[in-house]
Amino acid sequence: MALTLPRLSGTRLAVAAAATAVLAVGAPAAYASLDDEAKSTSSSASSTAAASPVAASTVARGKPFTETRLFFGTERPDGGPAVTDKQFMAFIDKEVTPGFPDGLTIQNGRGQWRDSNGRIERERSYELILLYPTTEARKRDVQIEEIRSDYEKKFAQDSVARLDERTRVDF
């Protein structure tokens, strides 16, 4: 079986080569900021700097943290009244702030998802962003799952979406 490659014009070939070069040079810098906790910041930065001149200008700053984003809908599947700003902020004050007193971020949003009946639902929503040291991930996981469960029960929600990412944070 013969492999047939597409013919590339001079312009397309140049663009493909440039994209490959950017990916090859940019990859070490991008991954440098996601090093495991076990590696020290200084040894990681020096080994990355030796690998690439572009990476030398990218210093891994901050400490290993986990960023958790929770997405709260406001429409109720049972047709009841939507969750108000006042109700949501009272929930944050009572259920979230005590466990995350060092800070959090709330953003207003507009969401869309397919409900349990197969309908596309559009609704006003909130995005809650929590940052915490990666060393606290196990403890924080329990707290975050309680927040999700409490919101689902209190406001008759099908779910609260969750997104977790490892990052580095410097305050």
Short mmCIF file of C-alpha atoms in Angstrom, two decimals:
data_model
loop_
_atom_site.label_atom_id
_atom_site.label_comp_id
_atom_site.label_asym_id
_atom_site.label_seq_id
_atom_site.Cartn_x
_atom_site.Cartn_y
_atom_site.Cartn_z
CA MET A 1 0.00 0.00 0.00
CA ALA A 2 1.51 3.31 -1.07
CA LEU A 3 1.12 6.46 1.01
CA THR A 4 0.18 9.52 -1.02
CA LEU A 5 0.99 12.88 0.51
CA PRO A 6 -0.81 16.05 -0.57
CA ARG A 7 1.22 18.47 -2.63
CA LEU A 8 1.92 21.70 -0.83
CA SER A 9 2.39 25.01 -2.60
CA GLY A 10 5.35 27.16 -1.58
CA THR A 11 3.15 29.33 0.65
CA ARG A 12 1.49 26.37 2.37
CA LEU A 13 4.83 24.68 2.87
CA ALA A 14 6.25 27.84 4.48
CA VAL A 15 3.23 28.17 6.79
CA ALA A 16 3.46 24.50 7.80
CA ALA A 17 7.18 24.85 8.53
CA ALA A 18 6.61 28.01 10.59
CA ALA A 19 3.83 26.35 12.60
CA THR A 20 6.05 23.34 13.31
CA ALA A 21 8.87 25.61 14.45
CA VAL A 22 6.57 27.57 16.78
CA LEU A 23 5.23 24.35 18.31
CA ALA A 24 8.70 22.89 18.74
CA VAL A 25 10.07 26.02 20.44
CA GLY A 26 6.93 26.90 22.42
CA ALA A 27 6.28 23.46 23.89
CA PRO A 28 9.07 23.45 26.50
CA ALA A 29 8.01 26.88 27.79
CA ALA A 30 4.35 25.86 27.98
CA TYR A 31 5.05 22.67 29.90
CA ALA A 32 7.57 24.32 32.22
CA SER A 33 4.78 26.02 34.15
CA LEU A 34 3.02 22.71 34.84
CA ASP A 35 5.92 20.91 36.55
CA ASP A 36 5.09 18.43 39.29
CA GLU A 37 5.40 19.62 42.87
CA ALA A 38 8.27 17.24 43.41
CA LYS A 39 10.51 19.28 41.12
CA SER A 40 11.88 22.47 42.55
CA THR A 41 11.20 25.72 40.76
CA SER A 42 14.88 26.56 40.37
CA SER A 43 15.97 23.21 38.90
CA SER A 44 12.98 23.20 36.58
CA ALA A 45 13.70 26.73 35.37
CA SER A 46 17.40 26.05 34.82
CA SER A 47 16.83 22.80 32.91
CA THR A 48 14.19 24.48 30.77
CA ALA A 49 16.48 27.44 30.14
CA ALA A 50 19.22 25.11 28.93
CA ALA A 51 16.81 23.43 26.52
CA SER A 52 15.70 26.55 24.66
CA PRO A 53 16.54 30.25 24.44
CA VAL A 54 12.82 31.09 24.30
CA ALA A 55 12.19 29.10 27.47
CA ALA A 56 15.01 31.00 29.24
CA SER A 57 12.83 34.12 29.26
CA THR A 58 9.89 32.21 30.74
CA VAL A 59 10.41 31.80 34.48
CA ALA A 60 8.09 29.48 36.37
CA ARG A 61 6.58 31.80 38.96
CA GLY A 62 4.42 31.05 41.94
CA LYS A 63 3.53 27.88 43.72
CA PRO A 64 1.59 24.82 42.55
CA PHE A 65 -2.13 25.46 42.94
CA THR A 66 -5.34 23.88 41.72
CA GLU A 67 -7.97 26.06 40.08
CA THR A 68 -11.52 24.77 40.39
CA ARG A 69 -14.34 26.38 38.44
CA LEU A 70 -17.94 25.62 39.32
CA PHE A 71 -20.80 26.53 36.98
CA PHE A 72 -24.14 27.20 38.66
CA GLY A 73 -27.34 27.47 36.66
CA THR A 74 -30.26 29.54 37.88
CA GLU A 75 -33.29 28.07 36.10
CA ARG A 76 -35.12 25.30 37.89
CA PRO A 77 -36.02 22.15 35.94
CA ASP A 78 -39.32 21.94 37.85
CA GLY A 79 -40.36 25.35 36.47
CA GLY A 80 -40.00 27.13 39.80
CA PRO A 81 -38.64 30.67 40.07
CA ALA A 82 -35.05 31.25 38.96
CA VAL A 83 -32.34 31.66 41.59
CA THR A 84 -31.91 35.38 42.27
CA ASP A 85 -28.64 37.26 42.83
CA LYS A 86 -29.59 37.71 46.47
CA GLN A 87 -30.21 33.97 46.92
CA PHE A 88 -26.98 33.05 45.18
CA MET A 89 -24.88 35.48 47.23
CA ALA A 90 -26.50 34.22 50.44
CA PHE A 91 -25.53 30.68 49.36
CA ILE A 92 -21.94 31.84 48.74
CA ASP A 93 -21.78 33.57 52.12
CA LYS A 94 -23.12 30.54 54.02
CA GLU A 95 -21.82 27.54 52.04
CA VAL A 96 -18.62 28.68 50.29
CA THR A 97 -16.91 31.54 52.12
CA PRO A 98 -16.42 29.66 55.43
CA GLY A 99 -14.39 26.97 53.64
CA PHE A 100 -12.54 29.38 51.33
CA PRO A 101 -12.06 32.54 53.42
CA ASP A 102 -8.82 33.56 51.64
CA GLY A 103 -10.74 34.55 48.52
CA LEU A 104 -12.74 33.50 45.50
CA THR A 105 -14.06 35.00 42.28
CA ILE A 106 -17.63 35.02 40.98
CA GLN A 107 -18.50 35.87 37.39
CA ASN A 108 -21.91 36.30 35.84
CA GLY A 109 -22.57 34.26 32.74
CA ARG A 110 -25.05 32.95 30.24
CA GLY A 111 -25.12 29.19 29.91
CA GLN A 112 -26.63 26.57 27.67
CA TRP A 113 -26.99 22.84 28.16
CA ARG A 114 -29.21 19.87 27.31
CA ASP A 115 -31.51 19.00 30.23
CA SER A 116 -32.57 15.54 31.35
CA ASN A 117 -35.60 15.76 29.03
CA GLY A 118 -33.38 16.43 25.98
CA ARG A 119 -34.27 20.13 25.64
CA ILE A 120 -31.66 22.84 25.13
CA GLU A 121 -31.89 25.17 28.11
CA ARG A 122 -30.45 28.67 28.14
CA GLU A 123 -30.07 30.43 31.45
CA ARG A 124 -28.36 33.06 33.49
CA SER A 125 -25.51 31.45 35.39
CA TYR A 126 -22.61 32.02 37.75
CA GLU A 127 -19.02 30.85 37.52
CA LEU A 128 -17.22 30.41 40.85
CA ILE A 129 -13.42 30.27 40.70
CA LEU A 130 -11.51 28.80 43.63
CA LEU A 131 -7.72 28.64 43.95
CA TYR A 132 -5.99 26.51 46.57
CA PRO A 133 -2.57 24.92 47.07
CA THR A 134 -2.30 21.59 45.29
CA THR A 135 -1.18 20.05 48.59
CA GLU A 136 -4.73 20.70 49.88
CA ALA A 137 -6.49 19.05 46.93
CA ARG A 138 -7.87 16.04 48.84
CA LYS A 139 -9.31 18.18 51.63
CA ARG A 140 -10.71 20.75 49.19
CA ASP A 141 -12.29 18.08 47.00
CA VAL A 142 -14.60 17.08 49.86
CA GLN A 143 -15.59 20.71 50.48
CA ILE A 144 -16.22 21.38 46.78
CA GLU A 145 -18.37 18.28 46.36
CA GLU A 146 -20.45 19.40 49.37
CA ILE A 147 -20.93 22.83 47.75
CA ARG A 148 -22.12 21.21 44.51
CA SER A 149 -24.47 18.84 46.31
CA ASP A 150 -25.88 21.56 48.59
CA TYR A 151 -26.62 23.86 45.62
CA GLU A 152 -28.29 21.06 43.64
CA LYS A 153 -30.54 20.24 46.60
CA LYS A 154 -31.30 23.79 47.72
CA PHE A 155 -32.20 25.08 44.24
CA ALA A 156 -33.53 21.87 42.61
CA GLN A 157 -30.71 21.70 40.03
CA ASP A 158 -29.83 18.69 37.89
CA SER A 159 -26.11 19.42 38.29
CA VAL A 160 -23.32 21.89 38.99
CA ALA A 161 -20.50 21.53 36.48
CA ARG A 162 -16.91 21.32 37.76
CA LEU A 163 -13.59 21.97 36.03
CA ASP A 164 -10.21 21.43 37.74
CA GLU A 165 -6.83 22.53 36.39
CA ARG A 166 -3.34 22.55 37.83
CA THR A 167 -1.62 25.90 37.64
CA ARG A 168 1.01 28.08 39.31
CA VAL A 169 -0.06 31.07 41.40
CA ASP A 170 1.84 34.06 42.70
CA PHE A 171 0.07 36.58 44.91
#
